[in-house]
Short mmCIF file of C-alpha atoms in Angstrom, two decimals:
data_model
loop_
_atom_site.label_atom_id
_atom_site.label_comp_id
_atom_site.label_asym_id
_atom_site.label_seq_id
_atom_site.Cartn_x
_atom_site.Cartn_y
_atom_site.Cartn_z
CA MET A 24 -34.16 8.78 -4.55
CA GLY A 25 -32.04 6.28 -2.71
CA GLN A 26 -28.83 5.77 -0.81
CA GLY A 27 -25.77 7.01 -2.62
CA GLY A 28 -22.06 6.47 -2.19
CA ASN A 29 -18.81 6.26 -4.10
CA ILE A 30 -16.60 3.51 -5.43
CA THR A 31 -12.97 4.33 -6.09
CA LEU A 32 -11.30 2.23 -8.78
CA VAL A 33 -7.49 2.26 -8.72
CA ASN A 34 -5.78 1.08 -11.89
CA GLY A 35 -2.43 0.01 -10.49
CA THR A 36 -1.51 -1.99 -13.58
CA ALA A 37 0.47 -1.03 -16.68
CA TYR A 38 -2.64 -1.43 -18.87
CA ASP A 39 -5.49 0.95 -19.55
CA TRP A 40 -8.85 -0.46 -18.48
CA GLN A 41 -11.45 -0.39 -21.24
CA GLN A 42 -15.14 -0.74 -20.52
CA THR A 43 -16.49 -3.65 -22.56
CA TYR A 44 -19.93 -4.13 -20.99
CA THR A 45 -22.35 -2.25 -18.78
CA HIS A 46 -25.88 -2.91 -17.55
CA GLU A 47 -28.08 -1.68 -14.75
CA TYR A 48 -31.58 -2.32 -13.46
CA GLN A 49 -33.33 0.15 -11.15
CA MET A 50 -30.11 2.01 -10.32
CA ASN A 51 -30.52 5.76 -10.02
CA SER A 52 -26.83 6.24 -10.82
CA TRP A 53 -24.55 3.71 -12.49
CA SER A 54 -22.28 5.49 -14.97
CA PHE A 55 -18.64 4.46 -15.28
CA PRO A 56 -15.90 5.94 -17.52
CA ALA A 57 -15.17 4.24 -20.83
CA THR A 58 -11.43 4.12 -20.03
CA ILE A 59 -9.44 4.24 -16.83
CA ALA A 60 -5.83 4.98 -17.68
CA ALA A 61 -2.96 2.97 -16.24
CA GLY A 62 -1.63 4.44 -13.01
CA THR A 63 -4.74 6.51 -12.28
CA SER A 64 -7.79 6.28 -10.06
CA VAL A 65 -11.39 7.44 -10.46
CA SER A 66 -14.30 7.88 -8.10
CA VAL A 67 -17.75 6.91 -9.38
CA TYR A 68 -20.99 7.90 -7.68
CA VAL A 69 -23.46 5.03 -7.29
CA GLU A 70 -27.06 5.40 -6.16
CA TRP A 71 -29.66 2.73 -5.47
CA ASN A 72 -33.36 3.08 -6.23
CA GLN A 73 -35.44 2.99 -3.07
CA GLY A 74 -38.69 4.16 -4.70
CA ILE A 75 -41.86 2.92 -3.04
CA PHE A 76 -43.08 1.31 -6.26
CA ASN A 77 -39.89 -0.70 -6.83
CA SER A 78 -38.61 -3.84 -5.20
CA GLN A 79 -35.38 -2.59 -3.67
CA GLY A 80 -33.87 -6.08 -3.70
CA ASP A 81 -33.94 -6.07 -7.51
CA ASP A 82 -31.56 -3.11 -7.81
CA ALA A 83 -28.50 -4.30 -9.70
CA GLY A 84 -25.67 -3.17 -11.95
CA GLU A 85 -22.65 -4.57 -13.75
CA VAL A 86 -19.72 -3.01 -15.58
CA THR A 87 -16.90 -5.02 -17.11
CA TYR A 88 -13.38 -3.73 -17.69
CA THR A 89 -10.80 -5.46 -19.87
CA LEU A 90 -7.10 -4.72 -19.54
CA ALA A 91 -6.19 -3.26 -22.94
CA GLY A 92 -4.35 -5.66 -25.21
CA THR A 93 -4.97 -8.66 -22.95
CA ALA A 94 -7.70 -11.20 -22.23
CA PHE A 95 -7.81 -10.17 -18.55
CA SER A 96 -11.09 -8.73 -17.31
CA PHE A 97 -13.08 -8.10 -14.15
CA GLN A 98 -16.63 -6.98 -13.42
CA VAL A 99 -17.86 -4.47 -10.84
CA GLN A 100 -21.28 -5.51 -9.55
CA ALA A 101 -24.05 -3.91 -7.50
CA ARG A 102 -26.33 -6.28 -5.61
CA ALA A 103 -29.19 -5.57 -3.19
CA SER A 104 -30.86 -8.92 -2.56
CA SER A 105 -29.44 -9.09 0.98
CA GLY A 106 -28.74 -5.44 1.66
CA PHE A 107 -26.70 -3.08 -0.46
CA MET A 108 -23.39 -4.51 -1.66
CA LEU A 109 -20.73 -3.57 -4.18
CA GLN A 110 -18.43 -6.36 -5.26
CA VAL A 111 -15.94 -7.34 -7.94
CA GLN A 112 -15.78 -10.62 -9.82
CA LEU A 113 -12.43 -11.63 -11.31
CA ALA A 114 -13.93 -12.74 -14.61
CA SER A 115 -10.78 -13.81 -16.43
CA LEU A 116 -7.81 -13.13 -14.21
CA THR A 117 -6.23 -14.50 -11.07
CA ALA A 118 -4.60 -12.57 -8.25
CA LEU A 119 -2.66 -13.41 -5.12
CA ASN A 120 -5.11 -15.16 -2.79
CA TYR A 121 -7.95 -15.04 -5.35
CA ALA A 122 -8.66 -17.59 -8.09
CA GLN A 123 -10.21 -16.75 -11.42
CA GLY A 124 -13.95 -16.30 -10.97
CA SER A 125 -13.63 -15.21 -7.34
CA THR A 126 -16.03 -12.58 -6.06
CA ILE A 127 -14.52 -9.96 -3.78
CA PRO A 128 -17.04 -8.13 -1.54
CA LEU A 129 -16.30 -4.42 -1.18
CA GLY A 130 -19.23 -3.62 1.10
CA TRP A 131 -21.26 -0.45 0.99
CA ASP A 132 -20.71 2.96 2.57
CA TRP A 133 -23.55 5.47 2.49
CA ASN A 134 -22.46 9.05 1.84
CA ASP A 135 -24.34 10.19 4.94
CA ASN A 136 -21.64 8.46 7.01
CA PRO A 137 -18.72 10.52 8.40
CA SER A 138 -16.41 8.91 5.82
CA GLY A 139 -18.43 10.48 3.03
CA GLY A 140 -19.40 7.12 1.58
CA HIS A 141 -16.46 5.35 -0.05
CA VAL A 142 -15.51 1.80 -0.97
CA THR A 143 -12.35 0.95 -2.90
CA PHE A 144 -11.15 -1.60 -5.42
CA VAL A 145 -7.48 -1.77 -6.37
CA LEU A 146 -6.03 -4.01 -9.06
CA ALA A 147 -2.25 -3.70 -9.28
CA GLY A 148 0.82 -5.45 -10.59
CA GLU A 149 1.68 -7.44 -13.69
CA PRO A 150 0.36 -10.77 -15.03
CA ASN A 151 1.37 -13.54 -12.62
CA TYR A 152 1.80 -10.88 -9.92
CA PHE A 153 -1.63 -9.27 -9.74
CA GLN A 154 -2.69 -8.02 -6.30
CA VAL A 155 -6.21 -6.88 -5.42
CA SER A 156 -7.86 -5.25 -2.45
CA GLY A 157 -9.80 -7.70 -0.33
CA GLN A 158 -9.77 -9.22 3.11
CA GLN A 159 -6.42 -11.02 2.86
CA SER A 160 -3.25 -9.88 1.13
CA GLY A 161 -1.34 -13.15 1.21
CA PRO A 162 2.47 -13.24 1.21
CA TRP A 163 2.66 -10.49 -1.37
CA MET A 164 6.41 -9.91 -1.02
CA GLN A 165 7.19 -13.55 -1.74
CA ASN A 166 4.76 -13.44 -4.65
CA VAL A 167 6.68 -10.65 -6.40
CA LEU A 168 10.24 -11.85 -5.71
CA PRO A 169 10.81 -13.05 -9.30
CA TRP A 170 9.71 -9.61 -10.49
CA LEU A 171 10.90 -7.19 -7.79
CA GLY A 172 13.32 -9.20 -5.67
CA ALA A 173 16.40 -7.56 -7.18
CA GLN A 174 15.16 -4.08 -6.27
CA PRO A 175 16.60 -2.39 -3.14
CA LEU A 176 14.16 -1.45 -0.40
CA ARG A 177 14.47 2.26 -1.23
CA HIS A 178 13.07 1.48 -4.70
CA LEU A 179 10.01 -0.27 -3.27
CA CYS A 180 6.80 0.68 -1.49
CA MET A 181 5.09 -1.11 1.39
CA PRO A 182 2.14 -0.42 3.73
CA GLY A 183 2.91 0.90 7.21
CA SER A 184 0.88 0.98 10.40
CA HIS A 185 0.85 4.16 12.50
CA ASP A 186 0.85 3.54 16.27
CA ALA A 187 0.59 -0.12 15.36
CA GLY A 188 0.13 -1.46 18.89
CA MET A 189 -2.91 0.67 19.66
CA SER A 190 -5.75 -1.61 18.64
CA VAL A 191 -6.76 -2.31 22.24
CA TYR A 192 -7.14 -0.08 25.29
CA THR A 193 -5.35 -1.97 28.05
CA SER A 194 -5.17 0.84 30.63
CA GLY A 195 -4.88 4.60 30.60
CA THR A 196 -4.68 7.89 32.44
CA ALA A 197 -7.61 9.91 33.76
CA PHE A 198 -8.52 11.83 30.61
CA THR A 199 -8.03 9.16 27.97
CA HIS A 200 -10.48 6.86 26.27
CA ALA A 201 -10.49 4.49 23.33
CA CYS A 202 -11.63 7.34 21.07
CA ASN A 203 -8.50 9.45 21.65
CA THR A 204 -5.88 6.70 21.90
CA LEU A 205 -6.80 3.80 19.59
CA THR A 206 -5.41 4.06 16.07
CA GLN A 207 -5.94 0.53 14.72
CA VAL A 208 -8.85 -1.91 14.59
CA THR A 209 -6.91 -5.17 14.69
CA GLY A 210 -3.74 -6.38 16.35
CA ILE A 211 -0.33 -6.83 14.76
CA LEU A 212 -1.23 -10.31 13.48
CA GLY A 213 -4.31 -8.96 11.70
CA GLN A 214 -2.33 -6.07 10.26
CA LEU A 215 0.29 -8.52 8.95
CA GLN A 216 -2.45 -10.60 7.36
CA TYR A 217 -3.77 -7.46 5.67
CA GLY A 218 -0.31 -6.85 4.21
CA ALA A 219 1.27 -4.24 6.48
CA ARG A 220 5.05 -4.69 6.68
CA TYR A 221 6.33 -1.59 8.54
CA PHE A 222 5.14 -1.07 12.11
CA ASP A 223 5.34 1.97 14.38
CA ILE A 224 5.95 0.37 17.80
CA ARG A 225 6.02 2.75 20.77
CA PRO A 226 7.24 0.86 23.84
CA VAL A 227 6.33 1.90 27.36
CA ILE A 228 6.94 0.45 30.80
CA SER A 229 3.77 0.06 32.82
CA GLY A 230 3.56 -1.89 36.05
CA GLY A 231 7.06 -3.16 35.37
CA GLN A 232 6.00 -4.72 32.05
CA TYR A 233 6.58 -3.65 28.44
CA TYR A 234 3.56 -2.51 26.45
CA THR A 235 2.93 -0.28 23.49
CA GLY A 236 1.59 3.15 24.34
CA HIS A 237 0.07 6.31 22.92
CA TYR A 238 1.01 9.22 25.19
CA GLY A 239 1.48 12.95 25.07
CA ASN A 240 2.49 15.65 27.53
CA VAL A 241 -0.45 17.99 28.13
CA SER A 242 0.98 21.31 29.26
CA GLN A 243 -2.38 22.63 30.50
CA LEU A 244 -2.58 19.72 32.94
CA ASP A 245 1.16 19.56 33.65
CA SER A 246 0.95 15.81 33.17
CA TRP A 247 1.22 13.02 30.67
CA GLN A 248 -1.99 11.61 29.26
CA GLY A 249 -2.35 8.42 27.26
CA ALA A 250 -3.02 4.72 27.26
CA ASN A 251 -1.39 1.33 26.80
CA GLY A 252 -2.22 -1.02 23.95
CA GLN A 253 -0.85 -4.42 23.04
CA SER A 254 1.85 -5.84 25.24
CA ILE A 255 5.26 -6.39 23.69
CA ALA A 256 4.87 -10.08 24.55
CA SER A 257 1.69 -10.30 22.48
CA ILE A 258 3.36 -8.51 19.57
CA ILE A 259 6.23 -11.00 19.62
CA SER A 260 3.66 -13.80 19.56
CA ASP A 261 1.79 -12.20 16.66
CA VAL A 262 4.94 -11.74 14.58
CA ASN A 263 6.10 -15.29 15.24
CA THR A 264 2.69 -16.71 14.37
CA TYR A 265 2.71 -14.87 11.08
CA THR A 266 6.32 -15.56 10.04
CA ALA A 267 5.96 -19.26 10.86
CA ALA A 268 3.77 -19.55 7.76
CA ASN A 269 4.82 -16.52 5.69
CA ALA A 270 8.39 -15.79 4.57
CA GLU A 271 7.88 -12.03 4.50
CA LEU A 272 9.95 -9.02 5.56
CA VAL A 273 8.68 -7.35 8.75
CA ILE A 274 10.12 -4.04 10.01
CA LEU A 275 9.43 -2.92 13.58
CA ASN A 276 10.39 0.72 14.20
CA LEU A 277 10.73 1.44 17.94
CA SER A 278 10.33 5.04 19.09
CA HIS A 279 8.61 7.26 21.69
CA ASP A 280 9.87 5.06 24.56
CA LEU A 281 8.45 6.08 27.94
CA ASN A 282 8.61 4.77 31.48
CA THR A 283 5.15 5.44 32.91
CA ASP A 284 6.02 3.99 36.33
CA LEU A 285 7.81 7.19 37.39
CA GLY A 286 4.78 9.28 38.36
CA ASN A 287 2.41 11.08 36.03
CA SER A 288 4.37 14.33 35.66
CA SER A 289 7.75 12.57 35.57
CA TYR A 290 7.54 10.07 32.70
CA ALA A 291 10.95 9.67 31.06
CA PRO A 292 12.58 7.86 28.13
CA PHE A 293 14.09 4.45 28.83
CA THR A 294 17.50 4.16 30.41
CA GLN A 295 20.15 1.95 28.84
CA ASN A 296 19.26 -0.85 31.25
CA GLU A 297 15.57 -0.58 30.38
CA TRP A 298 16.38 -0.75 26.67
CA ASN A 299 18.62 -3.77 27.31
CA ALA A 300 15.77 -5.55 29.06
CA LEU A 301 13.48 -4.78 26.11
CA PHE A 302 16.09 -6.04 23.64
CA ALA A 303 16.38 -9.25 25.63
CA GLN A 304 12.62 -9.75 25.41
CA LEU A 305 12.54 -8.94 21.70
CA GLN A 306 15.14 -11.63 21.09
CA GLY A 307 12.17 -13.95 21.36
CA ILE A 308 11.24 -12.88 17.82
CA ASN A 309 12.01 -15.59 15.31
CA HIS A 310 13.87 -14.90 12.04
CA LEU A 311 15.67 -11.77 13.24
CA TYR A 312 17.66 -10.51 10.26
CA VAL A 313 21.43 -10.50 10.71
CA SER A 314 23.53 -8.09 8.65
CA SER A 315 26.59 -5.88 8.93
CA ALA A 316 25.20 -3.39 6.40
CA SER A 317 25.22 0.24 7.50
CA ASP A 318 22.24 1.07 5.24
CA LEU A 319 19.57 -1.60 4.94
CA SER A 320 17.59 0.45 2.42
CA ILE A 321 20.13 -0.21 -0.34
CA LEU A 322 19.89 -3.99 0.05
CA PRO A 323 17.62 -5.82 -2.42
CA LEU A 324 14.48 -7.54 -1.20
CA ASN A 325 16.08 -10.87 -2.14
CA ASP A 326 18.76 -10.34 0.53
CA PHE A 327 16.06 -10.37 3.19
CA ILE A 328 13.64 -13.09 2.07
CA GLY A 329 15.09 -14.62 -1.12
CA SER A 330 16.01 -17.77 0.79
CA LYS A 331 12.28 -18.34 1.48
CA GLN A 332 12.79 -17.51 5.14
CA ALA A 333 11.08 -14.58 6.87
CA ALA A 334 13.20 -11.64 8.00
CA VAL A 335 12.39 -9.37 10.93
CA VAL A 336 14.23 -6.06 11.33
CA VAL A 337 14.01 -4.09 14.58
CA VAL A 338 14.95 -0.42 14.11
CA VAL A 339 15.63 1.56 17.28
CA GLU A 340 14.81 5.24 16.87
CA THR A 341 16.36 6.84 19.93
CA SER A 342 19.50 8.76 20.81
CA GLY A 343 22.26 7.98 23.28
CA ILE A 344 21.48 4.27 23.44
CA ASP A 345 24.08 1.61 22.66
CA LEU A 346 22.79 -1.53 20.93
CA GLY A 347 25.85 -3.34 22.23
CA SER A 348 25.95 -7.03 21.36
CA TYR A 349 22.49 -6.81 19.78
CA ALA A 350 23.72 -4.58 16.93
CA GLY A 351 23.37 -6.18 13.53
CA LYS A 352 21.69 -9.25 15.02
CA GLY A 353 18.19 -8.18 14.19
CA PHE A 354 18.57 -4.79 15.91
CA TYR A 355 19.68 -1.67 14.05
CA ALA A 356 20.15 2.00 14.77
CA TYR A 357 17.79 4.34 12.98
CA SER A 358 20.63 5.40 10.66
CA ALA A 359 20.47 1.91 9.12
CA PHE A 360 16.94 2.54 7.90
CA ASN A 361 16.59 6.30 8.08
CA VAL A 362 13.11 7.14 6.83
CA TYR A 363 11.89 10.70 6.29
CA ASN A 364 8.81 10.88 8.52
CA GLN A 365 7.16 14.26 9.11
CA TYR A 366 3.43 14.22 9.74
CA ALA A 367 1.12 17.13 8.92
CA ASN A 368 -0.28 17.57 12.46
CA SER A 369 -3.67 18.54 11.03
CA ASN A 370 -7.24 17.31 11.40
CA ASP A 371 -8.15 18.61 7.93
CA VAL A 372 -7.84 16.03 5.17
CA ASP A 373 -7.11 18.56 2.42
CA GLN A 374 -4.37 20.24 4.44
CA MET A 375 -2.85 16.91 5.35
CA ALA A 376 -2.90 15.65 1.76
CA THR A 377 -1.33 18.84 0.42
CA ASP A 378 1.34 18.74 3.13
CA GLN A 379 2.29 15.12 2.51
CA LEU A 380 2.25 15.21 -1.29
CA THR A 381 4.31 18.41 -1.27
CA LYS A 382 6.89 16.79 1.00
CA LEU A 383 6.91 13.74 -1.24
CA ARG A 384 7.77 15.83 -4.29
CA GLN A 385 10.46 17.69 -2.37
CA GLN A 386 12.11 14.72 -0.69
CA ARG A 387 11.82 11.95 -3.27
CA THR A 388 13.28 13.29 -6.48
CA SER A 389 14.57 9.90 -7.66
CA PRO A 390 14.27 6.23 -6.71
CA ASP A 391 17.67 6.53 -5.04
CA SER A 392 16.55 9.32 -2.73
CA ALA A 393 16.42 8.45 0.97
CA PRO A 394 13.35 6.42 1.97
CA PHE A 395 10.17 8.45 2.44
CA LEU A 396 7.22 7.69 4.69
CA LEU A 397 3.90 9.15 3.54
CA SER A 398 2.13 9.92 6.83
CA TRP A 399 -1.49 9.79 5.65
CA THR A 400 -2.94 10.38 9.12
CA LEU A 401 -5.15 12.98 10.71
CA THR A 402 -4.46 14.34 14.21
CA GLN A 403 -7.18 15.27 16.67
CA ASP A 404 -7.21 18.85 17.90
CA GLY A 405 -7.71 19.53 21.60
CA THR A 406 -11.48 19.80 21.34
CA GLN A 407 -11.82 16.56 19.41
CA ALA A 408 -9.56 14.70 21.83
CA SER A 409 -11.42 15.96 24.90
CA THR A 410 -14.99 15.53 23.59
CA CYS A 411 -14.81 12.40 21.43
CA VAL A 412 -16.06 10.28 24.32
CA LEU A 413 -19.45 11.96 23.81
CA GLY A 414 -19.74 10.38 20.35
CA THR A 415 -17.68 8.69 17.67
CA ALA A 416 -17.58 11.57 15.19
CA ASN A 417 -14.26 12.95 16.46
CA SER A 418 -12.45 9.72 17.28
CA ILE A 419 -9.07 8.91 15.75
CA LEU A 420 -10.57 5.98 13.88
CA THR A 421 -13.37 8.15 12.48
CA LEU A 422 -10.76 10.61 11.25
CA ALA A 423 -9.00 7.64 9.64
CA SER A 424 -12.20 6.70 7.83
CA ILE A 425 -12.20 10.20 6.34
CA ALA A 426 -8.51 10.26 5.45
CA ASN A 427 -8.02 6.76 4.08
CA PRO A 428 -10.36 6.96 1.04
CA GLN A 429 -8.44 9.99 -0.16
CA VAL A 430 -5.10 8.19 -0.38
CA TYR A 431 -6.55 5.93 -3.10
CA LEU A 432 -7.85 8.94 -4.99
CA GLN A 433 -4.86 11.24 -4.66
CA LEU A 434 -1.69 9.17 -4.39
CA PRO A 435 -1.73 7.23 -7.71
CA GLY A 436 -1.81 10.39 -9.81
CA ALA A 437 0.89 12.02 -7.66
CA CYS A 438 3.39 9.20 -8.20
CA THR A 439 5.89 9.06 -11.03
CA ALA A 440 8.68 6.65 -11.87
CA GLN A 441 11.01 9.08 -10.09
CA SER A 442 8.93 10.18 -7.10
CA TYR A 443 6.90 7.85 -4.91
CA PRO A 444 6.72 6.87 -1.23
CA ASN A 445 8.44 3.86 0.28
CA ILE A 446 5.95 3.49 3.14
CA ILE A 447 2.24 4.34 3.08
CA TYR A 448 1.47 4.98 6.74
CA ILE A 449 -2.16 4.94 7.86
CA ASP A 450 -4.49 4.43 10.80
CA GLY A 451 -7.39 1.99 10.80
CA ILE A 452 -6.02 -0.80 8.60
CA GLN A 453 -8.95 -3.13 8.02
CA ASP A 454 -8.36 -4.88 4.70
CA ALA A 455 -5.71 -5.51 2.05
CA SER A 456 -6.33 -2.28 0.13
CA PRO A 457 -3.14 -0.58 1.45
CA ALA A 458 -1.08 -3.58 0.28
CA ALA A 459 -2.69 -3.42 -3.16
CA LEU A 460 -2.07 0.34 -3.30
CA SER A 461 1.59 -0.24 -2.44
CA MET A 462 1.78 -2.70 -5.31
CA ALA A 463 0.21 -0.05 -7.58
CA VAL A 464 3.04 2.27 -6.59
CA ASN A 465 5.60 -0.48 -7.25
CA THR A 466 4.10 -1.13 -10.68
CA ARG A 467 4.42 2.54 -11.57
CA ALA A 468 7.93 2.82 -10.15
CA VAL A 469 9.70 -0.24 -11.51
#
């Protein structure tokens, strides 16, 4: 017996993967399919040998896949010399940010962990535009411009960050903690570096300053409960730091505005003057995208970043607010990028997945359908939110570690050339796998 876990392999290319070599030494389980079809994913159970008569550090395995009809290949490897590790070597292909011969560590996740024990490897795209999961995504939009630049945004898929500002607990109300308010593990800069391009920004006023927040009205307490995350100033700095070196499209969607300086039971949405002050601060963002278009989703990617300059779009999702002189100068009403976004409101991964994939099929019947956001997030119930401080099992980020592996297993097979999401929206972004998955969707769609 030994530790076991799962590796999910996502074939996001247009080529079937054919097994051309396999070997194992002292692995209790190391059996991979002979073929992984294009546009599909598989989960393979792996188990190490921890027998008392074996040297655990000698456990090892390799399996090589070749992209059918090409000379491109990669090898999945198991290594235990310095602790358990699954990794992938790019034997005869290159990918954005990774040279031929590079080894990409995937880590190890024991199936006794709350996540169920999952690591993921995604290879997506076409030759010259391959994208893989790893620690850095690189400027993936710029990389694919010769291939996908002529496609309108509503034909493309990108990773999105749910409650993007909530990677830090700056301050909060009496009954909140990190476990029931934090949704991300790194700030906006880190999320950009991992490849996220659509950000759920929820501005609040706290102590006269603008922050991001995660709040809800708790009827049983007749009060608002929640916490503040990154400041708007720090988000502006993060975006500017990233776009100074990366000519990528960045979309900030502002919603759930709340003035928390009005007394706990009297929080209220921003007034026009409070929005104007926020707009003035957000003008500090570099590369704000200027356009008179009434629907940004029908513009091709080239219109935004084809000039090799970054483009930042600020979408304001609120009613009764006039953008005034800011309109079209980086700031747009929600109607200009109207994304279908209806979350499942469930803490059960199967219910959430069924809900979201059903909505996807219903709402996205062709590439020209209105943009669709796949909200692959789990929501704490009241018990989980109130007791998570006693342990990490019920935290939002633990729920994310349960939900996220399933998107790699379930989404690829649910996508067709006619029906696919435009935004893959998750909690707990911690590597470039969501960006690679988005490229898998793009490969299937285009």
